[in-house]
Coordinates of C-alpha atoms in Angstrom, one line a residue:
Chain A
M1 CA -29.0 25.2 19.5
A2 CA -27.5 23.5 16.5
A3 CA -24.6 25.8 16.6
I4 CA -24.1 25.1 20.3
R5 CA -24.3 21.4 19.8
K6 CA -21.9 21.5 16.9
S7 CA -19.5 23.5 19.1
K8 CA -19.8 21.0 21.8
M9 CA -19.2 18.1 19.4
I10 CA -16.1 19.8 18.1
S11 CA -14.7 20.5 21.5
G12 CA -15.8 17.0 22.6
A13 CA -13.7 15.4 19.8
T14 CA -10.7 17.6 20.7
L15 CA -11.2 16.8 24.4
L16 CA -11.4 13.1 23.7
R17 CA -8.1 13.1 22.0
L18 CA -6.5 15.3 24.6
V19 CA -7.7 12.9 27.3
L20 CA -6.3 9.9 25.4
L21 CA -3.0 11.7 25.0
A22 CA -2.9 12.6 28.6
A23 CA -3.8 9.1 29.7
L24 CA -1.0 7.6 27.5
V25 CA 1.5 10.0 28.9
A26 CA 0.4 9.3 32.5
T27 CA 0.5 5.5 31.9
F28 CA 4.1 5.5 30.5
A29 CA 5.3 8.1 33.1
I30 CA 4.1 5.9 35.9
W31 CA 5.6 2.8 34.2
N32 CA 8.9 4.5 33.7
P33 CA 9.5 8.0 35.2
A34 CA 12.3 8.7 32.6
F35 CA 9.5 9.0 30.1
I36 CA 8.8 12.6 31.1
S37 CA 12.5 13.6 31.4
G38 CA 13.5 16.5 29.2
R39 CA 15.8 14.3 27.1
N40 CA 13.0 11.8 26.3
L41 CA 10.4 14.4 25.6
Y42 CA 12.9 15.9 23.2
A43 CA 13.4 12.6 21.5
L44 CA 9.6 12.2 21.3
M45 CA 9.2 15.5 19.6
Q46 CA 12.0 14.6 17.1
S47 CA 10.0 11.5 16.2
F48 CA 6.9 13.6 15.9
A49 CA 8.7 16.0 13.5
L50 CA 9.1 13.1 11.0
L51 CA 5.8 11.3 11.5
G52 CA 3.7 14.5 11.9
M53 CA 4.9 16.0 8.7
V54 CA 4.1 12.9 6.7
A55 CA 0.7 12.4 8.4
L56 CA -0.2 16.0 7.7
G57 CA 0.2 15.7 3.9
L58 CA -1.3 12.2 3.7
S59 CA -4.3 13.3 5.7
L60 CA -5.1 16.0 3.2
T61 CA -5.4 13.5 0.4
M62 CA -7.6 11.4 2.7
I63 CA -9.8 14.4 3.5
A64 CA -10.2 14.9 -0.3
G65 CA -11.4 11.3 -0.5
E66 CA -8.2 10.1 -2.1
F67 CA -5.0 8.3 -0.9
D68 CA -1.3 8.7 -1.6
L69 CA 0.5 5.4 -1.2
S70 CA 3.8 6.9 -2.3
V71 CA 4.5 9.1 0.8
G72 CA 7.0 6.6 2.2
S73 CA 9.0 6.4 -1.0
M74 CA 8.9 10.2 -1.3
V75 CA 10.5 10.5 2.2
A76 CA 13.5 8.4 0.9
V77 CA 13.7 10.3 -2.3
G78 CA 13.6 13.7 -0.5
G79 CA 16.4 12.7 1.8
L80 CA 18.6 11.3 -1.0
I81 CA 18.1 14.3 -3.3
T82 CA 19.0 16.7 -0.5
L83 CA 22.3 15.0 0.1
V84 CA 23.2 14.2 -3.5
I85 CA 22.3 17.5 -5.1
G86 CA 23.2 19.4 -1.9
A87 CA 26.7 17.9 -1.6
G88 CA 28.1 21.4 -1.8
N89 CA 25.3 23.4 -0.3
L90 CA 22.5 21.6 1.6
V91 CA 20.0 24.5 1.0
H92 CA 20.2 23.8 -2.8
G93 CA 19.5 20.1 -1.9
V94 CA 16.4 21.0 0.1
V95 CA 15.1 23.3 -2.7
A96 CA 15.7 20.5 -5.3
A97 CA 13.9 18.0 -3.2
L98 CA 10.9 20.2 -2.8
A99 CA 10.8 21.1 -6.5
F100 CA 10.9 17.4 -7.4
A101 CA 8.1 16.7 -5.0
V102 CA 6.0 19.5 -6.4
L103 CA 6.5 18.0 -9.9
V104 CA 5.6 14.5 -8.7
G105 CA 2.5 15.8 -6.9
L106 CA 1.4 17.7 -10.1
V107 CA 1.8 14.6 -12.2
N108 CA -0.2 12.5 -9.8
A109 CA -3.0 15.0 -9.6
F110 CA -3.0 15.4 -13.4
V111 CA -3.3 11.7 -14.0
I112 CA -6.0 11.3 -11.4
S113 CA -8.2 14.2 -12.4
R114 CA -7.6 14.2 -16.2
F115 CA -7.8 10.4 -16.8
K116 CA -10.2 9.8 -13.9
V117 CA -7.9 7.0 -12.5
S118 CA -8.1 5.9 -8.9
S119 CA -5.5 7.7 -6.7
L120 CA -4.6 4.3 -5.2
V121 CA -3.6 3.0 -8.6
V122 CA -1.7 6.1 -9.6
S123 CA 0.2 6.3 -6.3
V124 CA 1.1 2.6 -6.4
G125 CA 2.7 3.3 -9.8
S126 CA 4.4 6.4 -8.3
M127 CA 5.5 4.5 -5.3
M128 CA 7.2 1.9 -7.5
A129 CA 8.8 4.5 -9.7
L130 CA 10.0 6.6 -6.7
S131 CA 11.3 3.5 -5.0
G132 CA 13.4 2.6 -8.1
F133 CA 14.5 6.2 -8.3
A134 CA 15.6 6.1 -4.6
F135 CA 17.7 3.0 -5.2
W136 CA 19.2 4.6 -8.3
L137 CA 20.1 7.8 -6.4
A138 CA 21.6 5.7 -3.6
G139 CA 23.6 3.6 -6.0
G140 CA 23.3 0.6 -3.7
K141 CA 24.8 2.4 -0.7
V142 CA 24.0 4.8 2.1
I143 CA 24.7 8.4 1.1
S144 CA 26.4 10.6 3.7
T145 CA 27.6 14.2 4.0
D146 CA 30.3 16.1 5.8
N147 CA 28.1 19.2 6.2
F148 CA 27.1 18.8 9.8
D149 CA 26.5 22.4 10.7
L150 CA 23.0 22.7 9.4
G151 CA 21.9 19.4 10.7
M152 CA 23.2 20.2 14.2
A153 CA 21.6 23.6 14.1
L154 CA 18.3 21.9 13.2
D155 CA 18.6 19.6 16.2
D156 CA 19.7 22.0 18.8
P157 CA 17.2 21.9 21.7
L158 CA 14.8 24.8 22.1
L159 CA 13.0 25.1 25.3
T160 CA 14.5 21.8 26.3
V161 CA 12.0 19.6 24.4
L162 CA 11.7 21.2 20.9
S163 CA 14.1 21.7 18.0
W164 CA 13.9 23.6 14.8
R165 CA 12.8 20.4 13.1
S166 CA 9.8 19.9 15.4
V167 CA 9.1 23.6 15.2
V168 CA 9.0 23.4 11.4
T169 CA 6.5 20.5 11.6
L170 CA 4.3 22.4 14.1
A171 CA 4.5 25.5 11.9
A172 CA 3.4 23.4 8.9
F173 CA 0.4 22.1 10.9
L174 CA -0.5 25.7 11.8
L175 CA -0.2 27.0 8.2
V176 CA -2.2 24.1 6.7
G177 CA -4.8 24.4 9.5
L178 CA -5.3 28.0 8.7
F179 CA -5.5 27.3 5.0
M180 CA -8.1 24.5 5.5
H181 CA -10.2 26.6 7.9
Y182 CA -10.2 30.1 6.4
T183 CA -10.0 29.6 2.6
L184 CA -12.5 28.6 0.0
M185 CA -10.1 26.1 -1.4
G186 CA -10.0 24.4 2.0
R187 CA -13.8 24.1 2.0
D188 CA -13.6 22.8 -1.6
I189 CA -11.2 20.1 -0.6
R190 CA -13.5 18.9 2.1
V191 CA -16.6 19.0 -0.2
V192 CA -14.7 17.1 -2.9
G193 CA -14.0 14.4 -0.3
S194 CA -17.5 14.0 1.1
K195 CA -19.6 14.2 -2.0
P196 CA -17.7 14.0 -5.3
Q197 CA -20.7 14.3 -7.5
V198 CA -22.3 17.1 -5.6
A199 CA -18.9 18.9 -5.5
A200 CA -18.6 18.8 -9.3
A201 CA -22.1 20.0 -9.8
S202 CA -21.9 22.9 -7.3
G203 CA -18.8 24.3 -8.8
A204 CA -16.2 23.2 -6.3
R205 CA -12.8 23.2 -8.0
V206 CA -12.2 19.4 -8.1
G207 CA -9.1 19.5 -10.3
R208 CA -7.4 22.3 -8.4
S209 CA -8.3 20.6 -5.0
L210 CA -6.5 17.4 -6.2
V211 CA -3.5 19.4 -7.3
I212 CA -3.2 21.1 -3.9
V213 CA -3.6 17.9 -1.8
F214 CA -1.2 15.8 -3.9
V215 CA 1.4 18.5 -4.1
L216 CA 1.2 19.1 -0.4
S217 CA 1.3 15.4 0.3
A218 CA 4.5 14.9 -1.8
A219 CA 6.1 18.1 -0.5
T220 CA 5.6 17.4 3.2
A221 CA 6.9 13.8 2.7
A222 CA 10.0 15.1 0.8
L223 CA 10.6 17.9 3.4
A224 CA 10.3 15.3 6.2
G225 CA 12.9 13.2 4.4
S226 CA 15.1 16.2 3.7
L227 CA 15.2 17.3 7.3
L228 CA 15.8 13.8 8.5
S229 CA 18.7 13.4 6.1
M230 CA 20.3 16.6 7.4
S231 CA 19.9 15.5 11.0
L232 CA 21.4 12.1 10.4
A233 CA 23.9 13.4 7.9
S234 CA 22.9 10.3 5.8
A235 CA 20.1 9.0 3.7
A236 CA 19.2 5.5 2.4
A237 CA 16.7 4.2 -0.2
T238 CA 14.7 2.2 2.4
T239 CA 14.0 5.2 4.7
G240 CA 10.3 5.7 5.3
S241 CA 9.2 2.2 4.5
T242 CA 7.0 1.9 7.6
L243 CA 6.0 5.6 7.8
M244 CA 2.9 5.2 5.7
L245 CA 1.3 2.8 8.1
Q246 CA 1.9 5.1 11.1
A247 CA 0.9 8.2 9.1
V248 CA -2.4 6.5 8.2
S249 CA -3.0 5.6 11.9
A250 CA -2.2 9.1 13.0
A251 CA -4.6 10.6 10.5
I252 CA -7.5 8.2 11.4
V253 CA -6.9 8.6 15.2
G254 CA -7.0 12.3 14.3
G255 CA -10.6 11.9 13.0
V256 CA -10.0 11.7 9.3
A257 CA -12.6 9.4 7.8
L258 CA -11.5 6.7 5.4
S259 CA -14.4 7.6 3.2
G260 CA -13.2 11.3 3.0
G261 CA -14.7 14.6 3.9
S262 CA -13.9 14.9 7.5
G263 CA -10.9 15.7 9.7
T264 CA -8.8 18.7 10.6
P265 CA -5.1 19.3 10.8
A266 CA -5.4 20.1 14.5
H267 CA -6.8 16.7 15.2
V268 CA -4.2 15.0 12.9
L269 CA -1.6 16.8 15.0
L270 CA -3.1 15.2 18.1
G271 CA -3.3 11.9 16.3
S272 CA 0.4 12.1 15.4
L273 CA 1.3 12.9 19.0
I274 CA -0.7 10.0 20.3
L275 CA 1.0 7.6 17.9
T276 CA 4.4 9.1 18.7
V277 CA 3.8 8.8 22.4
M278 CA 2.7 5.2 22.0
N279 CA 5.8 4.2 20.0
N280 CA 8.2 6.1 22.3
G281 CA 6.6 4.7 25.4
L282 CA 6.6 1.1 24.1
S283 CA 10.3 1.5 23.2
L284 CA 11.1 2.9 26.6
I285 CA 9.6 0.0 28.4
G286 CA 11.8 -2.4 26.4
M287 CA 9.6 -3.5 23.5
G288 CA 11.8 -4.1 20.4
A289 CA 11.1 -2.8 16.9
T290 CA 9.3 -6.0 16.1
G291 CA 6.8 -5.6 19.0
I292 CA 6.2 -1.9 18.1
L293 CA 5.5 -2.9 14.5
F294 CA 3.1 -5.5 15.7
A295 CA 1.4 -3.0 18.1
N296 CA 1.1 -0.5 15.3
G297 CA -0.6 -3.1 13.2
L298 CA -3.0 -4.0 16.0
V299 CA -3.8 -0.3 16.6
L300 CA -4.6 0.3 12.9
M301 CA -6.7 -2.9 12.7
G302 CA -8.6 -1.8 15.7
I303 CA -9.1 1.7 14.3
V304 CA -10.3 0.4 10.9
L305 CA -12.7 -2.0 12.6
L306 CA -14.2 0.8 14.6
D307 CA -14.4 2.9 11.4
G308 CA -16.3 0.2 9.6
Q309 CA -19.5 -1.7 10.4
L310 CA -18.4 -2.7 13.9
G311 CA -18.1 0.9 14.9
A312 CA -21.4 1.7 13.3
W313 CA -23.0 -1.2 15.2
M314 CA -21.5 0.0 18.5
S315 CA -22.7 3.5 17.9
E316 CA -26.2 2.2 17.2
R317 CA -26.3 0.2 20.4
L318 CA -25.0 3.2 22.4
A319 CA -27.7 5.3 20.9
M320 CA -30.4 2.7 21.7
S321 CA -29.3 2.4 25.3
R322 CA -29.2 6.2 25.6
A323 CA -32.8 6.4 24.2
V324 CA -34.0 3.7 26.7
H325 CA -32.5 5.7 29.6
S326 CA -34.1 9.0 28.4
A327 CA -37.5 7.4 28.0
Chain B
M1 CA -21.1 -25.2 -42.5
V2 CA -19.7 -24.5 -39.1
G3 CA -16.8 -22.1 -39.6
F4 CA -14.5 -20.0 -37.6
D5 CA -16.1 -16.6 -37.0
A6 CA -13.2 -14.2 -37.3
A7 CA -15.4 -11.2 -37.2
A8 CA -17.0 -12.2 -33.9
L9 CA -13.6 -13.0 -32.4
G10 CA -12.2 -9.6 -33.5
A11 CA -15.2 -7.8 -32.1
S12 CA -14.7 -9.6 -28.8
L13 CA -11.0 -8.8 -28.5
M14 CA -11.7 -5.1 -29.4
R15 CA -14.5 -4.5 -26.9
P16 CA -13.6 -1.3 -24.9
E17 CA -13.1 -3.3 -21.7
R18 CA -10.9 -5.8 -23.5
I19 CA -8.6 -3.4 -25.4
Q20 CA -6.0 -3.1 -22.7
S21 CA -5.8 -6.9 -22.1
T22 CA -5.6 -7.6 -25.8
A23 CA -2.9 -5.0 -26.1
V24 CA -0.8 -6.6 -23.4
W25 CA -1.2 -10.1 -24.8
A26 CA -0.2 -8.8 -28.2
A27 CA 2.7 -6.8 -26.8
T28 CA 3.9 -9.8 -24.9
V29 CA 4.1 -11.8 -28.1
L30 CA 5.6 -9.0 -30.1
F31 CA 8.2 -8.2 -27.5
A32 CA 9.2 -11.8 -27.3
L33 CA 9.6 -12.0 -31.1
W34 CA 11.5 -8.7 -31.2
A35 CA 13.9 -9.7 -28.4
T36 CA 14.5 -13.2 -29.9
F37 CA 15.8 -11.6 -33.1
T38 CA 17.6 -8.6 -31.7
I39 CA 19.0 -9.5 -28.3
P40 CA 21.7 -12.2 -28.2
G41 CA 21.0 -14.8 -25.7
F42 CA 17.4 -13.8 -25.0
S43 CA 16.0 -17.1 -26.4
S44 CA 18.6 -19.3 -24.9
G45 CA 17.4 -22.1 -22.6
A46 CA 19.1 -20.5 -19.6
N47 CA 17.5 -17.2 -20.1
V48 CA 14.0 -18.6 -20.8
S49 CA 14.3 -20.5 -17.6
A50 CA 15.3 -17.3 -15.8
I51 CA 12.2 -15.6 -17.1
M52 CA 10.1 -18.5 -16.0
Y53 CA 11.5 -18.6 -12.5
S54 CA 11.0 -14.8 -12.1
T55 CA 7.4 -15.1 -13.4
S56 CA 6.3 -18.0 -11.2
A57 CA 6.0 -16.6 -7.7
V58 CA 4.8 -13.1 -8.9
G59 CA 2.3 -14.8 -11.2
I60 CA 0.8 -16.9 -8.5
A61 CA 0.4 -13.9 -6.3
A62 CA -1.0 -11.9 -9.2
V63 CA -3.8 -14.3 -9.9
G64 CA -4.6 -14.3 -6.2
M65 CA -4.6 -10.5 -6.1
A66 CA -6.9 -10.5 -9.1
L67 CA -9.6 -12.0 -7.0
I68 CA -9.4 -9.0 -4.7
T69 CA -9.4 -6.5 -7.6
L70 CA -12.4 -8.3 -9.2
S71 CA -14.3 -8.0 -6.0
G72 CA -14.0 -4.3 -6.1
N73 CA -11.7 -4.1 -3.1
L74 CA -8.8 -2.8 -5.0
F75 CA -5.7 -4.5 -3.5
M76 CA -4.5 -6.7 -0.7
L77 CA -1.4 -5.0 0.6
S78 CA -0.4 -7.8 3.0
M79 CA 0.7 -10.3 0.3
G80 CA 4.4 -9.3 0.6
A81 CA 4.3 -9.8 4.4
T82 CA 2.4 -13.1 4.0
A83 CA 5.0 -14.4 1.5
A84 CA 7.9 -13.3 3.6
V85 CA 6.6 -15.0 6.7
S86 CA 5.7 -18.0 4.6
T87 CA 9.4 -18.4 3.7
I88 CA 10.2 -18.7 7.4
L89 CA 7.4 -21.1 8.0
F90 CA 8.4 -23.1 5.0
A91 CA 11.9 -23.5 6.2
S92 CA 10.7 -24.3 9.7
F93 CA 8.4 -27.1 8.5
L94 CA 10.7 -28.5 5.8
H95 CA 11.8 -31.4 8.1
F96 CA 8.2 -32.7 7.8
G97 CA 8.9 -33.2 4.1
L98 CA 8.3 -30.9 1.1
F99 CA 4.7 -31.7 0.5
A100 CA 3.6 -31.4 4.1
S101 CA 5.6 -28.1 4.5
V102 CA 3.8 -26.5 1.5
I103 CA 0.4 -27.7 2.7
L104 CA 1.0 -26.3 6.2
V105 CA 2.3 -23.0 4.8
V106 CA -0.7 -22.6 2.5
L107 CA -3.1 -23.4 5.3
I108 CA -1.6 -20.8 7.6
G109 CA -1.8 -18.3 4.8
G110 CA -5.4 -19.2 4.5
L111 CA -5.9 -18.2 8.2
F112 CA -4.2 -14.9 7.5
G113 CA -6.7 -14.4 4.7
L114 CA -9.6 -15.5 6.9
A115 CA -8.9 -12.7 9.4
Q116 CA -8.8 -10.1 6.6
G117 CA -11.8 -11.5 4.9
I118 CA -13.8 -11.3 8.1
A119 CA -12.8 -7.7 8.6
V120 CA -13.5 -6.6 5.1
G121 CA -16.3 -8.9 4.1
L122 CA -18.3 -9.0 7.3
F123 CA -17.3 -5.9 9.2
R124 CA -17.0 -3.8 6.0
T125 CA -13.7 -2.3 6.9
N126 CA -11.7 -0.3 4.4
P127 CA -9.8 -3.0 2.4
I128 CA -6.6 -1.0 1.8
I129 CA -6.1 0.0 5.4
T130 CA -7.1 -3.4 6.8
T131 CA -4.5 -5.2 4.7
I132 CA -1.8 -2.6 5.5
A133 CA -2.6 -3.2 9.2
M134 CA -2.5 -7.0 8.7
A135 CA 0.8 -6.7 6.9
S136 CA 2.2 -5.1 10.0
I137 CA 0.7 -7.7 12.3
I138 CA 1.9 -10.6 10.2
T139 CA 5.4 -9.1 9.9
G140 CA 5.6 -8.5 13.6
A141 CA 4.4 -12.0 14.4
G142 CA 6.8 -13.5 11.9
S143 CA 9.7 -11.6 13.3
F144 CA 8.9 -12.7 16.8
Y145 CA 8.6 -16.3 15.6
S146 CA 12.0 -16.3 13.8
G147 CA 13.7 -14.1 16.4
G148 CA 14.6 -11.8 13.5
L149 CA 17.0 -14.4 12.1
T150 CA 17.2 -16.4 8.9
V151 CA 15.7 -19.8 9.4
V152 CA 17.6 -22.6 7.5
G153 CA 15.4 -25.5 6.3
Q154 CA 16.3 -29.0 7.3
G155 CA 15.2 -31.0 4.3
D156 CA 15.2 -31.3 0.5
A157 CA 13.3 -28.6 -1.3
S158 CA 15.0 -29.1 -4.7
W159 CA 11.9 -30.5 -6.4
L160 CA 10.1 -27.2 -5.9
G161 CA 13.2 -25.0 -6.0
V162 CA 15.0 -26.2 -9.1
G163 CA 13.2 -29.3 -10.2
R164 CA 11.8 -29.8 -13.7
T165 CA 9.1 -31.9 -15.4
L166 CA 9.1 -32.5 -19.1
G167 CA 12.0 -30.0 -19.2
L168 CA 10.0 -27.2 -17.7
P169 CA 10.7 -25.7 -14.2
N170 CA 8.2 -27.2 -11.8
Q171 CA 7.6 -23.6 -10.5
I172 CA 6.2 -22.4 -13.9
L173 CA 4.0 -25.5 -14.1
L174 CA 2.6 -24.7 -10.7
F175 CA 2.0 -21.2 -11.8
L176 CA 0.1 -22.4 -14.8
L177 CA -1.9 -24.8 -12.6
A178 CA -2.8 -22.0 -10.2
A179 CA -3.8 -19.7 -13.0
I180 CA -6.0 -22.3 -14.6
V181 CA -7.6 -23.5 -11.4
L182 CA -8.4 -19.9 -10.2
S183 CA -9.6 -19.0 -13.7
F184 CA -11.9 -22.0 -13.7
I185 CA -13.2 -21.0 -10.3
V186 CA -13.9 -17.5 -11.3
E187 CA -15.4 -18.3 -14.7
R188 CA -17.4 -21.5 -13.9
T189 CA -18.5 -21.5 -10.3
R190 CA -21.2 -19.7 -8.3
F191 CA -18.5 -18.1 -6.2
G192 CA -16.9 -16.6 -9.2
R193 CA -20.1 -15.2 -10.6
E194 CA -21.0 -13.7 -7.2
L195 CA -17.5 -12.2 -6.9
R196 CA -17.8 -10.5 -10.2
L197 CA -21.3 -9.2 -9.5
I198 CA -20.1 -7.9 -6.1
G199 CA -17.3 -6.0 -7.9
L200 CA -19.7 -4.5 -10.4
N201 CA -22.1 -3.2 -7.8
P202 CA -21.8 -4.2 -4.2
K203 CA -25.1 -2.6 -3.0
A204 CA -27.1 -4.3 -5.8
A205 CA -25.4 -7.6 -5.0
S206 CA -26.4 -7.3 -1.4
F207 CA -30.0 -6.4 -2.2
T208 CA -30.4 -9.4 -4.6
G209 CA -29.4 -11.8 -1.8
L210 CA -25.9 -12.7 -3.0
R211 CA -23.7 -14.0 -0.2
V212 CA -21.4 -10.9 -0.1
G213 CA -19.7 -11.6 3.2
R214 CA -19.0 -15.2 2.5
T215 CA -17.8 -14.6 -1.0
L216 CA -15.3 -11.9 0.2
V217 CA -14.0 -14.1 3.0
L218 CA -13.3 -16.8 0.5
A219 CA -11.7 -14.4 -1.9
Y220 CA -9.3 -13.1 0.8
M221 CA -8.5 -16.7 1.9
F222 CA -7.7 -17.7 -1.7
A223 CA -5.6 -14.6 -2.2
A224 CA -3.6 -15.1 1.0
M225 CA -3.1 -18.8 0.2
A226 CA -1.7 -17.8 -3.2
A227 CA 0.7 -15.4 -1.4
A228 CA 1.8 -18.1 1.0
F229 CA 2.3 -20.5 -1.9
A230 CA 4.5 -17.9 -3.6
G231 CA 6.4 -17.6 -0.4
A232 CA 7.0 -21.3 -0.4
L233 CA 8.5 -21.0 -3.9
Y234 CA 10.8 -18.3 -2.7
G235 CA 11.8 -20.3 0.4
S236 CA 12.4 -23.4 -1.7
Q237 CA 14.9 -21.7 -3.9
A238 CA 17.2 -20.9 -1.0
A239 CA 16.0 -23.6 1.4
Q240 CA 15.8 -20.9 4.0
G241 CA 13.4 -18.1 5.1
N242 CA 13.7 -14.5 6.3
L243 CA 11.6 -11.4 6.3
K244 CA 13.3 -9.9 3.2
L245 CA 12.3 -12.7 0.9
G246 CA 9.2 -11.8 -1.0
A247 CA 8.7 -8.6 0.9
G248 CA 7.9 -6.6 -2.3
L249 CA 5.6 -9.2 -3.7
D250 CA 2.4 -7.3 -3.2
F251 CA 3.5 -4.4 -5.4
D252 CA 4.7 -6.8 -8.1
A253 CA 1.4 -8.5 -8.0
I254 CA -0.5 -5.3 -8.2
A255 CA 1.6 -4.2 -11.2
A256 CA 0.8 -7.5 -13.0
V257 CA -2.9 -7.1 -12.2
L258 CA -3.0 -3.6 -13.5
V259 CA -0.9 -4.1 -16.5
G260 CA -2.9 -7.2 -17.4
G261 CA -6.0 -5.0 -17.6
V262 CA -8.1 -6.3 -14.7
A263 CA -10.4 -3.3 -14.1
I264 CA -9.5 -1.4 -10.9
K265 CA -13.1 -0.6 -10.2
G266 CA -14.0 -4.3 -10.0
G267 CA -16.1 -6.7 -11.9
Q268 CA -14.2 -6.8 -15.2
G269 CA -11.2 -8.7 -16.3
R270 CA -10.0 -12.2 -16.1
I271 CA -7.6 -14.2 -14.0
L272 CA -5.5 -15.1 -17.0
D273 CA -5.1 -11.4 -17.8
A274 CA -3.2 -11.0 -14.4
A275 CA -1.2 -14.0 -15.4
I276 CA -0.1 -12.5 -18.7
G277 CA 0.6 -9.3 -16.9
A278 CA 3.1 -11.1 -14.7
V279 CA 4.7 -12.7 -17.8
F280 CA 4.9 -9.3 -19.6
L281 CA 6.6 -7.6 -16.6
A282 CA 9.0 -10.4 -16.0
M283 CA 10.0 -10.3 -19.7
I284 CA 10.4 -6.5 -19.6
S285 CA 12.7 -6.8 -16.6
N286 CA 14.7 -9.5 -18.2
I287 CA 15.1 -7.5 -21.4
L288 CA 16.3 -4.5 -19.4
L289 CA 18.7 -6.7 -17.6
L290 CA 20.1 -8.2 -20.8
K291 CA 20.5 -4.6 -22.1
G292 CA 22.7 -3.9 -19.1
L293 CA 20.4 -1.7 -17.2
S294 CA 20.3 -1.9 -13.4
L295 CA 17.7 -3.1 -11.0
E296 CA 16.9 0.5 -10.1
I297 CA 16.1 1.3 -13.7
Q298 CA 13.9 -1.8 -13.9
L299 CA 11.9 -0.6 -10.9
I300 CA 11.4 2.8 -12.4
V301 CA 10.3 1.4 -15.7
K302 CA 8.0 -1.0 -14.0
G303 CA 6.3 1.8 -12.1
L304 CA 6.0 3.9 -15.3
V305 CA 4.5 0.9 -17.2
V306 CA 1.9 0.5 -14.4
I307 CA 0.9 4.2 -14.7
G308 CA 1.0 4.0 -18.5
S309 CA -1.2 0.9 -18.7
V310 CA -3.7 2.3 -16.3
I311 CA -4.0 5.5 -18.4
L312 CA -4.4 3.3 -21.6
G313 CA -7.1 1.3 -19.9
A314 CA -8.9 4.5 -18.8
L315 CA -8.7 6.1 -22.2
A316 CA -9.9 2.9 -23.9
L317 CA -12.9 2.6 -21.6
G318 CA -13.8 6.3 -21.2
F319 CA -13.6 5.3 -17.6
R320 CA -15.5 7.4 -15.1
R321 CA -15.2 6.8 -11.4

């Protein structure tokens, strides 16, 4: 019975997000039929490739009960390293960007676990250092490249609506999802997030869990920046400045609790798609960047209110009314 | 014989929770002395003024941010957006006169803080995410209001922008005033005591009947008003406002709070520590500038100083989350 109920709850959560996604798509499609054209769905998946990758990494730190404020800065750094070091060969640039991200992730995790410092504090420092590094790499200008071939290859449409960029992001979700679901380390990460003291006492590998989530967070952000820079054939120090807000929203819509311990990559995937659909749809109906930013803020504020006391109060009222009906 | 108790003072300064703050106060003095004797031009009137001007707005935001940190709610990540929008509002209202413009800007900032305080203090929302969301809402609203353009002020803001009293920039005097007033409020009022107790242990504070919700609402209002005031300072220097002015203010304020030794877990630290943190960082940036290093290097060094100071604080305290 418990197993059946749990199964229903899981599928219910998935179903809820799928319904929300479908409702958004239907709404925007009715409003403007061009929304479901192949070209627009392709553009939508390109946006998803960037946001989804960042949300995936950030959500892992949140599941572990931590937070990485530096993902936005890391997107910029990843893009710049790719073009600066990869001036002659972009593959070298991508490898360098990922290597740098792994190093930063390791440093973050080390400081957090060894010195028992809040991840918010450490990642604020990292964000500032990375931001300065990005401006230094850029040298006060936009970096560009003449190597268009790889970027164009990455962006060639597949099946009309996909590209290698969005496929890479989907593949990343698949790999991380399998890791979280089928490995002991995945379980440890969740345990660390929900009950830190119990986790330490029961032998969950706290230090290693933190290393994995912060390295993945930095690496996915750098990879997102790297792929974006190759697509655009340019990179700037201010890239990614608004990504963290959207990534947080995507993770929470995807069921990641702000207090840690819950959430799955599959649901973060759906959360990312919901956010991307909303932004794309709002843009298509003529809302400017300002309005979309405002809408994103309202969505996140609404989410965070539901996640807090107001949500608890509403759940309580719902439970009471259900109890009355069943009596 | 009533005498100066050097031993007691020394013990106070070297308490584990005070080591980091004491180190920063000492480092500030030592750096200033070292730079005075080794860097040509550091102690010139023009350069000292430059340090004062770069300290003022960040310092005001930092002492406001310290209220949030003391309350155990970490940071308010909407200060940059509040300051940026406040530069626009300041320029828009300047035709009413300087004083009225500043008052209006600070009051509107208070409203921004009220919204966040209600969310965090009454609805117990996550303080980081709430203020990130509010930053987006404020920026969106500000952009809509200004049409995305720079707003040029119609009026004289020079008293605030470049004016001096007794030879000191008015901005630094206002920073000192803000630091002293907030320090008094935290150290000597019921609100301040309750804020610190909430930071130390929010559940215990609630059980003992402290007015947690109300105190947090007030803390967020004061912090947002400080950010708005900082925005007015930025706006007054150029007599215009746009969304880029003051945009990075929240991270500068966080850096000052952390470097100054206000405990991240809440409940410990003093408003004046955040103030000295702002002075220290402004001086570091100035020294790097005089040494010919770029803004980018300054940003990197500032980030590393933040991480280093937090590690120092954790080591000194044997800090356990």
